[in-house]
Tab-separated table of C-alpha atoms in Angstrom:
chain	number	residue	atom	x	y	z
A	1	MET	CA	-63.186	170.610	2.369
A	2	LYS	CA	-60.679	169.426	-0.738
A	3	HIS	CA	-61.784	167.248	-3.766
A	4	VAL	CA	-59.341	165.600	-6.014
A	5	PHE	CA	-60.632	164.524	-9.075
A	6	VAL	CA	-58.614	161.914	-11.062
A	7	LEU	CA	-59.630	161.898	-14.954
A	8	LEU	CA	-58.239	159.413	-17.361
A	9	SER	CA	-58.405	160.225	-21.032
A	10	ALA	CA	-59.979	157.385	-23.203
A	11	VAL	CA	-57.938	159.325	-26.060
A	12	ALA	CA	-54.679	158.442	-24.034
A	13	LEU	CA	-56.279	154.709	-23.327
A	14	LEU	CA	-56.772	154.363	-27.097
A	15	VAL	CA	-52.848	154.989	-27.636
A	16	ALA	CA	-52.240	152.830	-25.202
A	17	ALA	CA	-54.135	149.609	-26.920
A	18	CYS	CA	-52.894	150.302	-30.069
A	19	GLY	CA	-49.079	150.145	-29.036
A	20	ASN	CA	-48.034	152.993	-31.600
A	21	SER	CA	-47.377	156.631	-30.777
A	22	THR	CA	-49.247	159.234	-34.127
A	23	SER	CA	-45.776	159.297	-35.614
A	24	GLY	CA	-46.161	155.582	-36.796
A	25	ASN	CA	-43.461	154.347	-35.331
A	26	ALA	CA	-43.922	151.163	-32.869
A	27	VAL	CA	-43.654	151.640	-29.210
A	28	GLY	CA	-39.929	150.255	-29.047
A	29	GLN	CA	-39.077	150.980	-32.456
A	30	THR	CA	-37.707	154.519	-31.976
A	31	SER	CA	-34.388	154.675	-30.133
A	32	ALA	CA	-33.572	157.355	-28.033
A	33	GLY	CA	-30.686	158.477	-30.280
A	34	SER	CA	-32.932	158.155	-33.283
A	35	THR	CA	-33.425	161.436	-34.967
A	36	GLN	CA	-37.321	160.436	-35.906
A	37	PRO	CA	-39.654	162.411	-33.787
A	38	VAL	CA	-41.857	160.860	-31.808
A	39	GLU	CA	-46.008	162.312	-31.683
A	40	ARG	CA	-48.372	161.057	-29.314
A	41	ALA	CA	-52.138	162.419	-28.610
A	42	VAL	CA	-52.772	162.814	-24.716
A	43	GLY	CA	-56.172	164.104	-24.903
A	44	LYS	CA	-55.941	164.971	-20.906
A	45	LYS	CA	-57.635	167.443	-19.271
A	46	ALA	CA	-57.172	169.759	-15.634
A	47	TRP	CA	-58.019	173.036	-14.356
A	48	TYR	CA	-55.735	175.635	-13.012
A	49	ASP	CA	-55.555	179.286	-12.514
A	50	GLY	CA	-58.843	180.078	-13.817
A	51	PHE	CA	-58.400	177.485	-16.931
A	52	GLU	CA	-59.281	174.118	-18.180
A	53	ILE	CA	-55.946	173.062	-19.263
A	54	THR	CA	-55.985	170.292	-22.212
A	55	VAL	CA	-52.598	168.733	-23.111
A	56	ASP	CA	-53.451	167.931	-27.093
A	57	LYS	CA	-50.313	166.212	-27.964
A	58	VAL	CA	-46.929	166.066	-27.165
A	59	THR	CA	-43.286	165.624	-29.559
A	60	ALA	CA	-40.156	164.551	-28.713
A	61	LYS	CA	-37.223	164.960	-30.762
A	62	SER	CA	-34.026	163.673	-30.420
A	63	LEU	CA	-30.871	165.839	-30.930
A	64	GLN	CA	-26.943	165.435	-29.904
A	65	ASP	CA	-25.074	164.827	-26.788
A	66	SER	CA	-28.512	163.399	-25.396
A	67	GLN	CA	-30.013	166.363	-25.613
A	68	VAL	CA	-34.122	165.939	-26.439
A	69	GLN	CA	-36.630	168.409	-27.628
A	70	ILE	CA	-40.021	168.491	-26.264
A	71	ASP	CA	-43.031	170.530	-27.774
A	72	ILE	CA	-46.581	170.407	-26.180
A	73	ALA	CA	-49.720	171.457	-27.565
A	74	LEU	CA	-52.127	173.301	-25.301
A	75	THR	CA	-55.750	174.260	-25.406
A	76	TYR	CA	-56.831	176.261	-22.713
A	77	ARG	CA	-60.681	177.420	-21.596
A	78	ASN	CA	-61.164	180.483	-19.873
A	79	LEU	CA	-63.440	179.624	-17.037
A	80	ILE	CA	-63.965	183.539	-16.269
A	81	ASN	CA	-66.336	186.226	-18.190
A	82	ALA	CA	-63.087	188.330	-18.358
A	83	ALA	CA	-59.617	188.325	-20.833
A	84	HIS	CA	-57.058	186.240	-19.178
A	85	ARG	CA	-54.035	184.938	-20.196
A	86	PRO	CA	-52.427	181.822	-18.497
A	87	GLY	CA	-49.838	182.532	-15.743
A	88	PHE	CA	-50.473	186.354	-15.693
A	89	ASP	CA	-52.876	188.333	-13.666
A	90	GLY	CA	-55.495	190.809	-15.160
A	91	THR	CA	-52.773	193.422	-15.637
A	92	ASP	CA	-50.376	190.635	-17.685
A	93	ASN	CA	-47.915	190.811	-14.862
A	94	ASP	CA	-46.387	187.328	-14.687
A	95	THR	CA	-47.594	185.728	-11.282
A	96	GLY	CA	-44.989	182.787	-11.856
A	97	ARG	CA	-47.927	180.015	-11.964
A	98	VAL	CA	-46.642	178.696	-14.733
A	99	GLY	CA	-46.195	174.729	-15.499
A	100	HIS	CA	-42.987	173.073	-15.493
A	101	LEU	CA	-41.724	169.432	-16.620
A	102	GLU	CA	-40.993	166.717	-14.433
A	103	TRP	CA	-39.736	162.868	-15.638
A	104	LYS	CA	-38.013	160.179	-13.792
A	105	ASP	CA	-35.901	161.917	-11.119
A	106	ASP	CA	-35.564	164.998	-13.333
A	107	SER	CA	-37.311	168.321	-13.907
A	108	SER	CA	-37.169	171.645	-15.815
A	109	ASP	CA	-38.899	174.792	-16.788
A	110	LEU	CA	-40.656	175.138	-20.052
A	111	GLU	CA	-40.952	178.144	-22.591
A	112	PHE	CA	-44.879	178.954	-22.970
A	113	THR	CA	-46.513	180.871	-25.647
A	114	SER	CA	-49.922	181.901	-23.934
A	115	PRO	CA	-52.150	183.814	-25.810
A	116	LYS	CA	-54.530	186.481	-23.809
A	117	ILE	CA	-58.139	184.881	-23.766
A	118	PRO	CA	-61.206	186.306	-23.902
A	119	GLY	CA	-63.904	185.605	-21.091
A	120	LEU	CA	-65.378	182.251	-21.590
A	121	ALA	CA	-63.405	181.518	-24.556
A	122	ILE	CA	-61.036	178.970	-25.734
A	123	GLY	CA	-57.388	179.901	-27.229
A	124	GLN	CA	-54.535	177.688	-27.998
A	125	GLY	CA	-51.227	177.482	-26.798
A	126	THR	CA	-47.529	175.770	-26.793
A	127	ALA	CA	-44.740	174.848	-24.255
A	128	LYS	CA	-41.598	173.628	-25.365
A	129	ARG	CA	-37.832	172.947	-24.212
A	130	GLU	CA	-34.523	171.209	-24.936
A	131	ILE	CA	-33.758	168.804	-21.657
A	132	THR	CA	-30.497	166.809	-21.131
A	133	VAL	CA	-31.511	163.171	-20.709
A	134	GLN	CA	-29.259	161.530	-17.979
A	135	GLU	CA	-30.240	158.123	-17.712
A	136	GLN	CA	-30.409	156.343	-21.190
A	137	PHE	CA	-34.059	155.280	-21.980
A	138	ALA	CA	-34.679	152.385	-24.498
A	139	ASN	CA	-37.043	154.605	-26.586
A	140	LEU	CA	-38.527	158.165	-26.449
A	141	ASP	CA	-41.959	156.672	-26.205
A	142	GLN	CA	-40.474	155.132	-22.833
A	143	LEU	CA	-39.405	158.694	-21.878
A	144	LEU	CA	-43.081	160.128	-22.624
A	145	ASP	CA	-44.336	157.551	-20.489
A	146	THR	CA	-42.612	159.407	-17.533
A	147	MET	CA	-43.637	162.664	-18.207
A	148	VAL	CA	-46.022	164.984	-16.457
A	149	LEU	CA	-46.714	168.853	-17.078
A	150	VAL	CA	-46.978	170.207	-13.419
A	151	TYR	CA	-48.763	173.470	-12.186
A	152	GLY	CA	-47.541	174.552	-8.872
A	153	ASP	CA	-44.938	173.346	-6.173
A	154	THR	CA	-45.353	170.627	-3.474
A	155	ALA	CA	-46.123	173.823	-1.060
A	156	THR	CA	-49.368	174.649	-3.112
A	157	ASN	CA	-52.360	173.028	-4.390
A	158	GLN	CA	-50.905	171.064	-7.716
A	159	THR	CA	-52.489	170.182	-11.219
A	160	ARG	CA	-50.977	167.255	-12.763
A	161	ILE	CA	-51.192	166.053	-15.929
A	162	PRO	CA	-49.208	162.871	-16.879
A	163	PHE	CA	-48.426	162.183	-20.778
A	164	GLY	CA	-48.427	158.107	-20.365
A	165	PRO	CA	-51.160	156.094	-21.140
A	166	ASN	CA	-51.645	154.722	-17.401
A	167	GLY	CA	-50.721	158.108	-15.706
A	168	THR	CA	-53.887	159.784	-13.683
A	169	VAL	CA	-54.423	163.438	-13.814
A	170	VAL	CA	-54.166	165.160	-10.190
A	171	THR	CA	-56.461	168.045	-10.328
A	172	GLU	CA	-59.342	169.817	-8.430
A	173	GLU	CA	-62.519	170.524	-11.037
A	174	PRO	CA	-63.877	174.443	-10.261
A	175	ARG	CA	-67.284	174.569	-9.163
A	176	GLY	CA	-69.581	176.884	-10.769
A	177	ILE	CA	-72.250	178.212	-8.426
A	178	SER	CA	-75.506	179.842	-9.661
A	179	VAL	CA	-75.795	182.919	-8.339
A	180	GLY	CA	-77.663	185.585	-10.581
A	181	GLN	CA	-79.362	187.585	-7.826
A	182	THR	CA	-79.767	190.963	-8.069
A	183	ILE	CA	-80.029	193.034	-4.984
A	184	GLY	CA	-80.486	196.944	-3.843
A	185	SER	CA	-82.515	199.511	-5.750
A	186	GLY	CA	-80.289	203.082	-6.153
A	187	PRO	CA	-77.610	201.421	-7.593
A	188	THR	CA	-78.654	197.902	-8.159
A	189	LEU	CA	-75.923	195.251	-7.446
A	190	GLN	CA	-75.999	191.995	-10.074
A	191	LEU	CA	-74.266	188.994	-8.815
A	192	ALA	CA	-73.875	187.265	-11.856
A	193	SER	CA	-71.896	184.209	-11.501
A	194	ALA	CA	-69.261	182.628	-9.038
A	195	TYR	CA	-66.652	180.070	-8.915
A	196	LEU	CA	-64.929	178.219	-6.606
A	197	TRP	CA	-61.493	176.558	-7.043
A	198	PRO	CA	-58.313	176.122	-4.843
A	199	SER	CA	-55.996	178.860	-4.211
A	200	TYR	CA	-52.879	179.006	-6.199
A	201	ALA	CA	-50.772	181.146	-4.267
A	202	PRO	CA	-47.974	180.505	-2.357
A	203	GLY	CA	-48.356	179.241	1.391
A	204	GLU	CA	-52.201	178.694	0.577
A	205	LYS	CA	-52.022	175.011	0.046
A	206	GLY	CA	-55.440	173.417	1.038
A	207	LYS	CA	-56.921	176.770	0.754
A	208	HIS	CA	-59.695	177.956	-1.728
A	209	GLU	CA	-60.729	181.030	-4.101
A	210	LEU	CA	-64.361	182.144	-4.025
A	211	TRP	CA	-64.485	184.487	-7.010
A	212	ILE	CA	-67.716	186.467	-7.263
A	213	GLU	CA	-68.574	188.095	-10.606
A	214	PHE	CA	-70.401	191.359	-10.144
A	215	THR	CA	-71.621	194.630	-11.578
A	216	PHE	CA	-73.266	197.663	-10.344
A	217	SER	CA	-76.386	199.895	-12.301
A	218	CYS	CA	-78.098	203.386	-11.816
A	219	ALA	CA	-81.751	203.920	-12.966
A	220	GLU	CA	-81.093	207.627	-11.804
A	221	SER	CA	-78.004	209.309	-10.944
A	222	CYS	CA	-76.231	207.364	-8.233
A	223	GLY	CA	-73.018	209.231	-7.679
A	224	ASP	CA	-69.662	207.471	-7.570
A	225	ILE	CA	-69.417	203.844	-7.227
A	226	PHE	CA	-66.380	202.839	-4.745
A	227	TYR	CA	-65.815	199.268	-3.714
A	228	GLN	CA	-62.887	197.404	-1.932
A	229	GLY	CA	-62.679	194.514	0.165
A	230	SER	CA	-62.730	195.936	3.741
A	231	ALA	CA	-66.379	196.451	2.773
A	232	TRP	CA	-67.454	193.104	1.623
A	233	THR	CA	-67.789	189.971	4.032
A	234	LEU	CA	-68.554	186.567	3.584
A	235	THR	CA	-70.044	184.173	6.580
A	236	ASP	CA	-70.127	180.429	6.084
A	237	PRO	CA	-72.550	177.914	7.676
A	238	ASN	CA	-70.258	177.607	11.213
A	239	GLY	CA	-70.290	181.558	11.234
A	240	GLN	CA	-66.615	182.207	10.267
A	241	GLN	CA	-66.454	185.607	8.416
A	242	VAL	CA	-63.699	186.433	6.424
A	243	HIS	CA	-63.558	189.978	4.461
A	244	MET	CA	-63.135	190.241	0.422
A	245	ASP	CA	-59.410	189.621	0.103
A	246	ASP	CA	-56.798	192.235	-1.265
A	247	ARG	CA	-56.611	190.522	-4.631
A	248	SER	CA	-59.940	191.772	-5.201
A	249	PRO	CA	-59.544	194.918	-7.606
A	250	ALA	CA	-60.660	198.167	-5.704
A	251	VAL	CA	-62.888	199.749	-8.096
A	252	TYR	CA	-63.843	203.554	-8.549
A	253	GLU	CA	-66.235	204.670	-11.411
A	254	GLN	CA	-68.906	206.992	-12.085
A	255	PRO	CA	-71.645	205.261	-14.105
A	256	GLY	CA	-73.884	208.466	-14.294
A	257	PRO	CA	-77.955	208.271	-14.663
A	258	GLY	CA	-78.946	204.386	-16.581
A	259	GLY	CA	-75.405	204.016	-16.422
A	260	LYS	CA	-73.531	200.364	-15.185
A	261	THR	CA	-70.032	199.816	-14.241
A	262	GLY	CA	-67.945	197.129	-15.962
A	263	SER	CA	-67.694	193.347	-14.930
A	264	SER	CA	-65.501	192.901	-11.736
A	265	TYR	CA	-65.058	190.202	-9.389
A	266	ALA	CA	-64.723	189.999	-5.428
A	267	VAL	CA	-62.441	187.316	-4.302
A	268	PHE	CA	-62.476	185.331	-1.082
A	269	VAL	CA	-60.054	183.335	0.090
A	270	LEU	CA	-61.593	180.477	2.352
A	271	ASP	CA	-59.456	177.862	5.072
A	272	ASN	CA	-62.743	175.359	4.900
A	273	VAL	CA	-65.459	174.877	2.726
A	274	PRO	CA	-68.338	173.672	4.190
A	275	SER	CA	-71.008	172.813	2.559
A	276	GLY	CA	-74.330	175.024	2.857
A	277	THR	CA	-75.628	178.469	2.861
A	278	TYR	CA	-72.953	181.579	3.136
A	279	THR	CA	-74.274	184.965	3.654
A	280	LEU	CA	-72.816	187.651	1.448
A	281	ASN	CA	-72.950	191.117	2.843
A	282	VAL	CA	-71.989	194.429	0.890
A	283	LYS	CA	-71.420	198.035	1.930
A	284	GLY	CA	-70.292	201.153	0.248
A	285	THR	CA	-67.453	202.647	1.422
A	286	GLN	CA	-66.038	206.217	1.932
A	287	ASP	CA	-69.453	207.832	1.448
A	288	THR	CA	-69.095	207.101	-2.484
A	289	ILE	CA	-72.048	205.218	-2.402
A	290	GLU	CA	-75.189	204.243	-0.159
A	291	PHE	CA	-75.483	200.452	-0.204
A	292	ASP	CA	-75.758	197.920	2.435
A	293	GLU	CA	-77.389	195.124	0.964
A	294	THR	CA	-77.132	191.092	1.995
A	295	THR	CA	-77.680	187.973	0.170
A	296	GLN	CA	-77.100	184.180	0.170
A	297	LEU	CA	-75.131	181.904	-1.452
A	298	GLN	CA	-75.409	177.808	-1.624
A	299	LEU	CA	-71.611	176.182	-1.770
């Protein structure tokens, strides 16, 4: 099941209605060969790779020899309760899931400054690039009207954020799933939150990832805590069963009496997401923990 949400920013509509860029130049007044930059408020948001991403504004400046400098101001809202850097995994390895710029019949990579943002927090970032404009546009506003910030390629679940006032955002908004259950007694497993969003991995177009945040705690000594994908299963309303995916971190901890493990995530990759009740089964592995509990989620 896939939902595509199309968003159109009121801020962008206001820019279109006024017919001016925020630099004070009327549309059609600034030529592509001019050195006067054009700054445009965009204010459109979308979702990608665990973040809500807002394009706050974009600035275009003509340089020499058909070169144009593009600068994009971005706001990132981290959707999960763990520090994360856009386009990077939890250990700061580049995943390649960074955006690129498209316009007319051309495209270019972008140079991102993306901060590591604490869980559920907001941070600012930028993207920039000098591009060569092959076709002569009447003005920089016209060039910006054709531009789109794109995350993912055509073989993946894409997110597209256009800079033009009449362009529509193509994205899928994650679903936050109310969890909050506590199961087991020694140790106790807390399911704190869950999110369902498109998978952005190569070759997984149309698939979704379900991320479930959890912690273990022990009233008394409960030995070592070890969990990995082979021990967790999720069964959908149609009886289809999947194991926790290898992209979930395998964790080994020794919380001790009255201790608690750090927050982590179990990740399931789903081909389809039928609405209804899902059954989650969690088992201990490698004889390090006595745990075999089942609970339900509503998706």
